[in-house]
Short mmCIF file of C-alpha atoms in Angstrom, two decimals:
data_model
loop_
_atom_site.label_atom_id
_atom_site.label_comp_id
_atom_site.label_asym_id
_atom_site.label_seq_id
_atom_site.Cartn_x
_atom_site.Cartn_y
_atom_site.Cartn_z
CA MET F 113 19.78 113.15 56.85
CA LEU F 114 22.53 115.82 57.13
CA SER F 115 22.06 115.87 60.91
CA THR F 116 22.64 112.04 61.04
CA LEU F 117 25.67 112.27 58.90
CA SER F 118 27.05 115.12 60.96
CA SER F 119 26.55 113.22 64.08
CA LEU F 120 28.28 110.04 62.68
CA SER F 121 31.24 112.19 61.45
CA GLY F 122 31.47 113.79 64.86
CA ARG F 123 31.63 110.31 66.51
CA SER F 124 34.11 109.14 64.09
CA LEU F 125 36.17 112.21 64.64
CA SER F 126 35.83 111.97 68.49
CA ARG F 127 36.85 108.22 68.22
CA SER F 128 39.89 109.21 66.04
CA THR F 129 40.94 111.97 68.42
CA LEU F 130 40.53 109.62 71.38
CA TYR F 131 42.75 106.93 69.64
CA GLU F 132 45.37 109.56 68.74
CA ASN F 133 45.31 110.83 72.39
CA ILE F 134 45.93 107.18 73.60
CA LYS F 135 48.84 106.66 71.20
CA THR F 136 50.29 110.08 72.11
CA GLY F 137 49.93 109.20 75.92
CA LEU F 138 51.37 105.79 75.53
CA PHE F 139 54.26 107.23 73.58
CA VAL F 140 54.95 109.83 76.26
CA TYR F 141 54.55 107.09 79.15
CA ILE F 142 57.18 105.00 77.27
CA LEU F 143 59.48 107.86 76.62
CA LEU F 144 59.42 109.02 80.16
CA ARG F 145 60.00 105.58 81.49
CA GLN F 146 62.97 105.03 79.36
CA THR F 147 64.36 108.22 80.13
CA LEU F 148 64.05 107.53 83.90
CA LYS F 149 65.83 104.21 83.21
CA ALA F 150 68.61 105.99 81.37
CA LYS F 151 68.85 108.67 84.02
CA ARG F 152 69.20 105.85 86.78
CA HIS F 153 71.70 104.19 84.84
CA ILE F 154 73.88 107.27 84.11
CA GLN F 155 73.53 108.25 87.90
CA ALA F 156 74.84 104.87 88.95
CA ARG F 157 77.46 104.20 86.23
CA GLY F 158 78.56 107.74 85.49
CA LEU F 159 78.59 109.39 82.08
CA PHE F 160 81.91 108.09 80.80
CA THR F 161 81.35 104.58 82.00
CA THR F 162 77.86 104.57 80.16
CA ILE F 163 79.60 106.03 77.05
CA SER F 164 82.29 103.24 77.21
CA GLU F 165 79.49 100.54 77.71
CA ILE F 166 77.66 101.81 74.67
CA HIS F 167 80.91 101.85 72.65
CA ARG F 168 81.63 98.24 73.70
CA TRP F 169 78.32 97.02 72.79
CA ILE F 170 78.50 98.62 69.43
CA SER F 171 82.04 97.12 68.81
CA GLN F 172 80.71 93.70 69.97
CA GLU F 173 77.73 93.90 67.57
CA VAL F 174 80.01 94.96 64.62
CA VAL F 175 82.36 92.12 65.57
CA LEU F 176 79.49 89.55 65.62
CA LEU F 177 78.17 90.82 62.30
CA VAL F 178 81.62 90.30 60.75
CA LEU F 179 81.94 86.75 62.19
CA ARG F 180 78.72 85.82 60.45
CA LEU F 181 80.45 86.15 57.00
CA PRO F 182 81.38 82.68 55.72
CA SER F 183 85.20 83.15 55.37
CA ALA F 184 85.32 84.57 59.03
CA LYS F 185 82.96 81.95 60.37
CA ALA F 186 85.18 79.14 58.96
CA LYS F 187 88.30 80.83 60.45
CA VAL F 188 86.66 81.00 63.85
CA GLU F 189 85.43 77.40 63.78
CA GLU F 190 88.87 76.30 62.98
CA GLU F 191 90.67 78.31 65.58
CA MET F 192 87.86 77.24 68.28
CA GLY F 193 88.41 73.61 67.30
CA LYS F 194 92.20 73.95 68.06
CA ALA F 195 91.40 75.75 71.37
CA LYS F 196 88.90 73.02 72.45
CA LEU F 197 91.63 70.33 71.59
CA ASP F 198 94.22 72.14 73.57
CA ILE F 199 91.94 72.52 76.57
CA GLU F 200 90.95 68.90 76.40
CA ASN F 201 94.45 67.70 76.41
CA GLN F 202 95.26 69.89 79.33
CA LEU F 203 92.31 68.95 81.52
CA VAL F 204 91.43 65.48 80.37
CA PRO F 205 93.65 62.42 81.70
CA LYS F 206 95.33 60.77 78.58
CA GLY F 207 97.99 58.38 78.15
CA PRO F 208 98.65 54.81 77.04
CA ASN F 209 96.99 53.30 80.11
CA VAL F 210 94.06 55.50 80.19
CA VAL F 211 90.95 54.21 78.51
CA ARG F 212 87.88 56.51 77.90
CA HIS F 213 84.66 54.91 79.23
CA LEU F 214 81.87 56.48 77.06
CA TYR F 215 79.32 53.51 77.42
CA LEU F 216 77.95 51.64 80.37
CA PRO F 217 79.97 48.38 80.75
CA GLN F 218 77.99 45.20 79.89
CA GLU F 219 78.63 43.88 83.30
CA GLY F 220 79.21 45.88 86.44
CA GLN F 221 82.86 46.25 87.64
CA SER F 222 84.32 45.26 91.00
CA LEU F 223 85.55 47.79 93.55
CA GLU F 224 89.16 46.63 93.07
CA TRP F 225 88.79 47.47 89.23
CA ILE F 226 87.22 50.93 89.86
CA LEU F 227 89.98 51.98 92.25
CA ALA F 228 92.70 50.62 89.90
CA GLU F 229 91.20 52.63 86.99
CA MET F 230 91.11 55.76 89.19
CA ASP F 231 94.75 55.22 90.05
CA LYS F 232 95.63 55.28 86.35
CA MET F 233 93.71 58.35 85.56
CA ASP F 234 95.46 60.16 88.61
CA GLN F 235 98.97 58.93 87.59
CA GLU F 236 98.70 59.94 83.75
CA LYS F 237 97.54 63.38 84.53
CA ASP F 238 100.22 65.50 86.33
CA GLY F 239 97.96 67.35 88.84
CA ALA F 240 99.11 69.81 91.38
CA ASP F 241 100.46 68.48 94.66
CA TRP F 242 97.73 69.99 96.85
CA ARG F 243 98.42 67.61 99.76
CA HIS F 244 101.66 69.25 100.50
CA GLY F 245 100.49 72.93 99.94
CA ARG F 246 101.90 73.32 96.54
CA ILE F 247 98.76 75.28 95.15
CA SER F 248 97.21 78.62 96.21
CA GLY F 249 93.50 78.11 97.00
CA ALA F 250 91.12 75.73 95.32
CA VAL F 251 91.56 73.04 98.04
CA TYR F 252 90.78 73.52 101.71
CA HIS F 253 92.04 70.46 103.50
CA GLY F 254 91.81 70.01 107.14
CA GLY F 255 94.37 66.94 107.25
CA ASP F 256 94.03 63.32 107.13
CA ASP F 257 92.15 62.80 110.56
CA ILE F 258 89.30 65.15 109.48
CA GLU F 259 89.17 63.31 106.19
CA LYS F 260 88.48 60.10 107.84
CA ILE F 261 85.81 61.69 110.08
CA ILE F 262 83.88 63.17 107.07
CA VAL F 263 84.22 59.87 105.12
CA ALA F 264 82.69 57.99 108.09
CA ALA F 265 79.75 60.42 108.31
CA TYR F 266 79.27 60.50 104.53
CA GLN F 267 78.98 56.64 104.50
CA ARG F 268 76.68 56.66 107.25
CA TYR F 269 74.19 59.00 105.51
CA CYS F 270 74.97 58.39 101.88
CA VAL F 271 71.39 57.85 100.82
CA SER F 272 69.79 60.51 102.91
CA ASN F 273 67.85 63.47 101.64
CA PRO F 274 66.68 66.35 103.69
CA LEU F 275 63.71 66.82 101.19
CA HIS F 276 62.15 64.06 103.25
CA PRO F 277 62.69 65.11 107.01
CA ASP F 278 60.03 62.48 108.09
CA ILE F 279 62.36 59.83 106.78
CA PHE F 280 65.76 61.51 107.74
CA PRO F 281 64.99 63.54 110.85
CA ALA F 282 68.71 63.49 111.85
CA VAL F 283 69.87 65.21 108.81
CA ARG F 284 67.47 67.95 109.32
CA LYS F 285 68.56 68.30 112.88
CA MET F 286 72.20 68.37 111.85
CA GLU F 287 71.38 71.11 109.22
CA ALA F 288 69.57 73.15 111.75
CA GLU F 289 72.54 72.97 114.27
CA ILE F 290 75.11 73.96 111.47
CA VAL F 291 73.14 76.98 110.74
CA ALA F 292 72.75 77.86 114.57
CA MET F 293 76.45 77.55 115.08
CA CYS F 294 77.47 79.68 111.99
CA LEU F 295 74.75 82.38 113.25
CA ARG F 296 76.50 82.39 116.64
CA MET F 297 80.00 82.61 114.85
CA TYR F 298 78.58 85.77 113.19
CA ASN F 299 76.98 87.17 116.29
CA ASN F 300 73.30 86.72 115.73
CA LEU F 301 71.29 84.65 118.24
CA ASP F 302 67.98 85.53 116.86
CA GLY F 303 68.65 85.02 113.14
CA ALA F 304 67.79 82.34 110.70
CA GLY F 305 69.46 80.70 107.59
CA THR F 306 69.78 77.64 105.45
CA MET F 307 72.38 75.46 103.90
CA THR F 308 73.20 75.53 100.22
CA SER F 309 75.55 73.83 97.78
CA GLY F 310 78.18 76.40 97.88
CA GLY F 311 78.88 80.38 98.06
CA THR F 312 77.25 80.98 94.65
CA GLU F 313 73.94 79.47 95.69
CA SER F 314 74.15 81.28 99.07
CA ILE F 315 74.51 84.45 97.22
CA ILE F 316 71.79 83.86 94.69
CA MET F 317 69.50 82.86 97.41
CA SER F 318 70.15 86.14 99.24
CA MET F 319 69.49 88.03 95.97
CA LYS F 320 66.06 86.09 95.51
CA THR F 321 65.18 86.72 99.09
CA HIS F 322 65.78 90.34 98.85
CA ARG F 323 64.17 90.69 95.42
CA ASP F 324 61.00 89.06 96.75
CA TRP F 325 61.16 91.12 100.02
CA ALA F 326 61.49 94.21 97.96
CA ARG F 327 58.53 93.46 95.72
CA GLU F 328 56.29 92.56 98.69
CA VAL F 329 57.13 95.36 100.85
CA LYS F 330 58.10 98.19 98.57
CA GLY F 331 56.47 97.25 95.35
CA VAL F 332 59.79 97.04 93.49
CA THR F 333 59.24 95.34 90.11
CA GLU F 334 62.55 96.11 88.36
CA PRO F 335 65.07 95.23 91.04
CA GLU F 336 68.67 96.47 91.14
CA ILE F 337 71.71 95.67 93.41
CA ILE F 338 74.81 97.55 93.82
CA ILE F 339 78.14 95.70 93.97
CA PRO F 340 81.81 96.59 94.16
CA SER F 341 84.06 95.72 91.22
CA SER F 342 85.82 93.21 93.58
CA ALA F 343 82.68 91.12 94.52
CA HIS F 344 82.38 87.69 93.34
CA ALA F 345 81.01 86.73 89.98
CA ALA F 346 78.05 85.02 91.56
CA PHE F 347 76.23 88.21 91.94
CA ASP F 348 76.50 88.95 88.09
CA LYS F 349 75.36 85.27 87.64
CA GLY F 350 72.43 85.70 90.04
CA GLY F 351 71.53 88.97 88.26
CA ALA F 352 71.40 87.00 85.00
CA TYR F 353 69.32 84.30 86.33
CA LEU F 354 66.84 86.32 88.46
CA GLY F 355 66.57 89.34 86.27
CA ILE F 356 68.18 91.96 88.59
CA LYS F 357 70.16 94.61 87.20
CA VAL F 358 73.61 94.86 88.71
CA HIS F 359 75.45 98.10 88.98
CA THR F 360 79.21 97.51 89.50
CA ILE F 361 81.12 100.32 91.53
CA PRO F 362 84.89 100.73 91.17
CA VAL F 363 87.10 100.13 94.28
CA ASP F 364 89.74 102.45 95.57
CA PRO F 365 93.05 101.36 93.92
CA ILE F 366 94.96 101.81 97.19
CA THR F 367 92.67 100.61 99.89
CA ARG F 368 90.76 98.18 97.66
CA LYS F 369 87.64 99.21 99.44
CA VAL F 370 84.45 100.12 97.30
CA ASN F 371 83.84 103.94 96.79
CA LEU F 372 80.82 104.85 99.20
CA LYS F 373 80.14 108.02 97.55
CA HIS F 374 79.61 106.35 94.25
CA VAL F 375 77.48 103.62 95.88
CA LYS F 376 75.16 106.44 97.39
CA ARG F 377 74.94 107.97 94.00
CA ALA F 378 73.79 104.71 92.56
CA ILE F 379 71.08 104.03 95.04
CA ASN F 380 67.53 104.66 93.68
CA SER F 381 63.98 103.43 94.25
CA ASN F 382 64.60 100.14 92.65
CA THR F 383 67.59 99.37 94.75
CA ILE F 384 66.97 96.26 96.71
CA MET F 385 70.48 95.37 98.18
CA LEU F 386 74.06 96.64 98.53
CA VAL F 387 76.95 94.25 98.88
CA GLY F 388 80.25 94.07 100.58
CA SER F 389 82.92 91.50 101.11
CA THR F 390 84.89 90.34 104.16
CA ILE F 391 87.00 89.07 102.42
CA ASN F 392 86.94 89.54 98.62
CA PHE F 393 88.09 86.76 96.36
CA PRO F 394 90.47 88.82 93.92
CA ASP F 395 92.83 90.28 96.69
CA GLY F 396 91.72 89.33 100.09
CA ASN F 397 90.59 92.84 101.21
CA GLN F 398 87.45 94.00 103.27
CA ASP F 399 85.02 96.49 102.23
CA ASP F 400 83.81 99.31 104.52
CA ILE F 401 80.91 97.23 105.90
CA VAL F 402 79.92 99.93 108.59
CA GLY F 403 79.89 102.53 105.81
CA LEU F 404 77.75 100.34 103.65
CA GLY F 405 75.48 99.42 106.55
CA ALA F 406 74.78 103.15 107.33
CA LEU F 407 73.67 103.54 103.58
CA ALA F 408 71.56 100.45 103.87
CA ALA F 409 69.85 101.55 107.00
CA ARG F 410 69.42 105.13 105.79
CA TYR F 411 67.81 103.94 102.47
CA LYS F 412 65.90 100.92 103.82
CA VAL F 413 67.57 98.43 101.45
CA GLY F 414 69.32 95.12 102.26
CA LEU F 415 73.01 94.49 102.81
CA HIS F 416 74.65 91.36 102.06
CA VAL F 417 78.12 90.60 103.30
CA ASP F 418 79.88 88.03 101.39
CA CYS F 419 82.01 86.10 103.92
CA CYS F 420 82.24 82.96 101.81
CA LEU F 421 86.14 83.17 101.71
CA GLY F 422 86.37 84.68 105.36
CA SER F 423 84.15 81.74 106.38
CA PHE F 424 85.82 80.26 109.57
CA ILE F 425 88.81 82.88 109.61
CA VAL F 426 87.30 86.19 110.16
CA PRO F 427 85.00 85.16 113.04
CA PHE F 428 87.90 83.88 114.90
CA LEU F 429 90.39 86.86 114.31
CA GLU F 430 89.43 88.89 117.38
CA LYS F 431 89.89 85.73 119.70
CA ALA F 432 93.21 85.10 118.00
CA GLY F 433 94.48 88.55 118.84
CA LEU F 434 95.00 89.21 115.09
CA ALA F 435 92.02 91.64 114.41
CA GLY F 436 93.94 94.72 115.40
CA GLY F 437 96.59 94.03 112.69
CA ASN F 438 100.27 94.77 113.05
CA VAL F 439 101.92 97.72 114.92
CA GLN F 440 101.82 99.88 111.88
CA GLY F 441 98.09 99.52 111.59
CA LYS F 442 98.00 97.39 108.58
CA TYR F 443 95.92 94.22 108.28
CA LYS F 444 93.24 95.46 110.68
CA LEU F 445 89.82 93.85 110.54
CA GLU F 446 87.04 96.16 110.73
CA PRO F 447 83.42 95.32 112.01
CA PHE F 448 81.70 93.04 109.28
CA ASP F 449 78.92 90.72 111.02
CA PHE F 450 75.43 91.03 112.34
CA ARG F 451 76.57 93.45 114.89
CA VAL F 452 76.77 96.07 112.24
CA LYS F 453 73.57 98.09 111.71
CA GLY F 454 72.18 97.62 108.32
CA VAL F 455 73.59 94.03 107.70
CA THR F 456 70.52 91.92 106.69
CA ALA F 457 72.44 88.74 105.14
CA ILE F 458 75.83 86.86 105.36
CA SER F 459 77.12 84.08 103.20
CA CYS F 460 79.69 81.66 104.79
CA ASP F 461 81.31 78.68 103.06
CA THR F 462 81.64 75.69 105.51
CA HIS F 463 83.64 73.95 102.61
CA LYS F 464 86.46 76.50 102.75
CA TYR F 465 88.11 76.95 106.11
CA GLY F 466 85.41 75.04 107.99
CA PHE F 467 87.09 72.06 106.24
CA SER F 468 83.74 70.33 105.45
CA PRO F 469 83.11 68.39 102.29
CA LYS F 470 82.96 70.37 99.10
CA GLY F 471 79.55 71.55 98.08
CA THR F 472 78.44 73.05 101.39
CA SER F 473 77.66 76.74 102.48
CA VAL F 474 75.45 78.64 104.77
CA VAL F 475 73.30 81.82 104.05
CA MET F 476 72.19 83.64 107.22
CA TYR F 477 69.65 86.28 107.65
CA ARG F 478 69.04 88.86 110.36
CA ASP F 479 65.70 87.34 111.19
CA ALA F 480 63.37 84.49 110.08
CA GLU F 481 60.91 86.97 108.48
CA LEU F 482 63.50 87.81 105.90
CA ARG F 483 64.31 84.16 105.28
CA ARG F 484 60.76 83.53 104.40
CA HIS F 485 61.11 85.14 101.17
CA GLN F 486 63.79 82.55 100.03
CA TYR F 487 61.46 79.65 100.33
CA TYR F 488 59.48 78.09 97.42
CA VAL F 489 56.16 76.39 98.28
CA LEU F 490 53.68 74.67 95.78
CA PRO F 491 50.79 73.80 97.89
CA ASP F 492 48.40 72.45 95.10
CA TRP F 493 50.95 70.29 93.06
CA SER F 494 49.30 67.10 91.99
CA GLY F 495 52.01 65.15 93.71
CA GLY F 496 51.31 66.92 97.02
CA VAL F 497 52.60 69.77 98.75
CA TYR F 498 56.09 70.71 97.55
CA ALA F 499 58.44 72.97 99.43
CA SER F 500 62.18 73.70 99.29
CA PRO F 501 64.48 76.36 100.94
CA SER F 502 67.00 76.75 98.08
CA LEU F 503 67.32 76.05 94.43
CA SER F 504 67.67 72.22 94.94
CA GLY F 505 64.89 69.86 95.65
CA SER F 506 66.71 66.85 96.64
CA ARG F 507 69.88 67.47 98.56
CA PRO F 508 72.85 65.15 99.53
CA GLY F 509 72.13 64.68 103.27
CA ALA F 510 75.64 63.10 103.35
CA LEU F 511 77.26 66.51 102.78
CA ILE F 512 75.32 67.91 105.63
CA ALA F 513 76.32 65.08 107.87
CA GLY F 514 79.98 65.42 106.91
CA THR F 515 79.83 69.10 107.64
CA TRP F 516 78.37 68.57 110.88
CA ALA F 517 80.84 65.95 111.78
CA ALA F 518 83.88 68.34 110.53
CA MET F 519 82.55 71.04 112.85
CA GLN F 520 82.16 68.89 115.83
CA TYR F 521 85.67 67.29 115.41
CA MET F 522 87.37 70.81 115.05
CA GLY F 523 85.45 72.64 117.69
CA ASP F 524 86.00 76.36 118.81
CA LYS F 525 89.50 75.57 119.72
CA GLY F 526 90.54 73.77 116.51
CA TYR F 527 89.20 76.67 114.33
CA LEU F 528 90.92 79.25 116.62
CA GLU F 529 94.10 77.35 116.26
CA SER F 530 93.62 77.09 112.58
CA CYS F 531 92.83 80.78 112.01
CA ARG F 532 95.91 81.82 113.91
CA SER F 533 98.17 79.48 111.88
CA ILE F 534 96.92 80.51 108.51
CA VAL F 535 96.57 84.25 109.03
CA THR F 536 99.97 84.32 110.66
CA CYS F 537 101.40 82.58 107.54
CA ALA F 538 99.59 85.04 105.19
CA ARG F 539 100.82 88.02 107.02
CA THR F 540 104.44 86.55 107.15
CA ILE F 541 104.21 86.36 103.31
CA ALA F 542 102.81 89.85 102.90
CA GLU F 543 105.68 91.15 105.29
CA ARG F 544 108.38 89.32 103.43
CA ILE F 545 107.25 90.77 100.11
CA THR F 546 106.96 94.16 101.63
CA THR F 547 110.52 94.07 103.15
CA SER F 548 112.39 91.98 100.74
CA ILE F 549 111.16 92.59 97.20
CA ASP F 550 111.16 96.21 96.11
CA GLU F 551 109.62 95.46 92.74
CA LEU F 552 106.38 94.22 94.43
CA TYR F 553 103.86 95.78 96.76
CA ILE F 554 100.83 94.21 98.64
CA LEU F 555 97.33 95.29 97.31
CA GLY F 556 95.56 97.09 99.98
CA SER F 557 95.64 95.91 103.61
CA PRO F 558 94.25 92.28 103.75
CA PRO F 559 93.17 91.17 107.06
CA ALA F 560 92.79 87.46 106.85
CA SER F 561 94.12 84.51 104.63
CA VAL F 562 94.42 85.95 101.11
CA VAL F 563 97.38 88.16 100.05
CA ALA F 564 97.65 89.62 96.57
CA PHE F 565 100.59 91.55 95.13
CA ALA F 566 101.36 93.71 92.01
CA SER F 567 104.23 95.18 90.26
CA SER F 568 105.54 98.55 91.55
CA HIS F 569 107.04 99.24 88.18
CA PRO F 570 104.89 101.98 86.36
CA GLN F 571 104.51 99.60 83.17
CA GLY F 572 103.26 96.90 85.43
CA THR F 573 106.30 94.58 84.35
CA ILE F 574 108.01 92.43 87.09
CA ASN F 575 111.89 92.05 87.10
CA VAL F 576 112.78 90.33 90.21
CA SER F 577 116.35 88.99 90.65
CA ILE F 578 116.86 85.23 91.27
CA ALA F 579 118.80 85.99 94.26
CA ALA F 580 115.83 88.03 95.77
CA VAL F 581 113.38 85.27 95.20
CA GLN F 582 115.66 82.71 96.53
CA SER F 583 116.08 84.80 99.69
CA PHE F 584 112.40 85.36 100.02
CA VAL F 585 111.45 81.81 99.65
CA GLY F 586 114.18 80.48 102.12
CA ARG F 587 113.13 82.95 104.94
CA SER F 588 109.54 82.17 104.17
CA ALA F 589 110.03 78.37 104.43
CA LYS F 590 111.71 78.99 107.81
#
């Protein structure tokens, strides 16, 4: 009897010990895992930046806690209501002749009525005069002639959908030709790509492609990318959508290029992709793509070059004789396309300086094998085989047709002349600011179509005389 009890007690003790060992092992595993994550984070962001992020997070949590108090909540709702009304008044057409149409009409309206109603809305809201170059960015207009070409192509294919290539083979052909033309512009005869709805989708698709590639080839389950602080917000958006951690690296305040030493320090076994821009959106400068490419090749990770804004400008700078910059060596374009070792993907917006209809872009890959990871295929769906190259299922074939028509209409010569005209204008503005307004200076050495300036005053204030502005405007106009 005693022997049996002793045996049972021993087994119970053994199970208890085993249970405790499992708990201890699990705890150690979680501790080591979280420690490794923290180490990688601090390595990528730096100790002071990490401390700043923790401080900001704590501050936000405290503010959110305070805002839950009834008195604070009521005050916030009141202020938010005022802000919403103010935004609505600024953005929504209003006036004595403008009627808000919140319900379907009982009877369908005529074309004449529809156009007249649009006229009322346009007249009541004072919009920027973009047709005469009175705004910076936002609208990329190739002129009235190309507008007619696009409208004609859109009308012809207004109901087409490349999701059904058997019904609309012409649209699929045009899409393939657009991608092929862009690949050749970026010096890749053997690459592959797809069209998307814009630069944001092109970037997100590249992130998805590199994520799935790294998971299959390298076994990465907690993907991370490394971007400059000047990179487009689409990379952060893609990280939020796709569960990819984004490390943001500061740019040099003088050159406006990303700090390569910091990028190198941030690379770890979870890194799937580096990012560089030619050109970036905030100030029009170019990252060191050759340097980033060397890092990408060395550590066997992807490198996405964001040319959404450079689009149909940077590929033509060399032909236009503008890639070398000016005699002082400023505004020089460095290598950036698929000729650079390490570059695996490039995004190019056709709806910017390609002058195609808004809502079109191209994402390109070094080879078709990498592009394979972008596709989504569901072979056993009850509705049949479902496959799509990008986020959208159905896509407007009319936009593809409009893009193809715009590119055929402009041709190599048209884009070359456009590049020369736009970049010459941008550099004239930069030179005028540099030589005429001592209170301002140009950020970095922008090689293409975007110029940004800042105050040279230590406190960042700008005090430019009216005479200097009038002189600058007058000479620039000439």
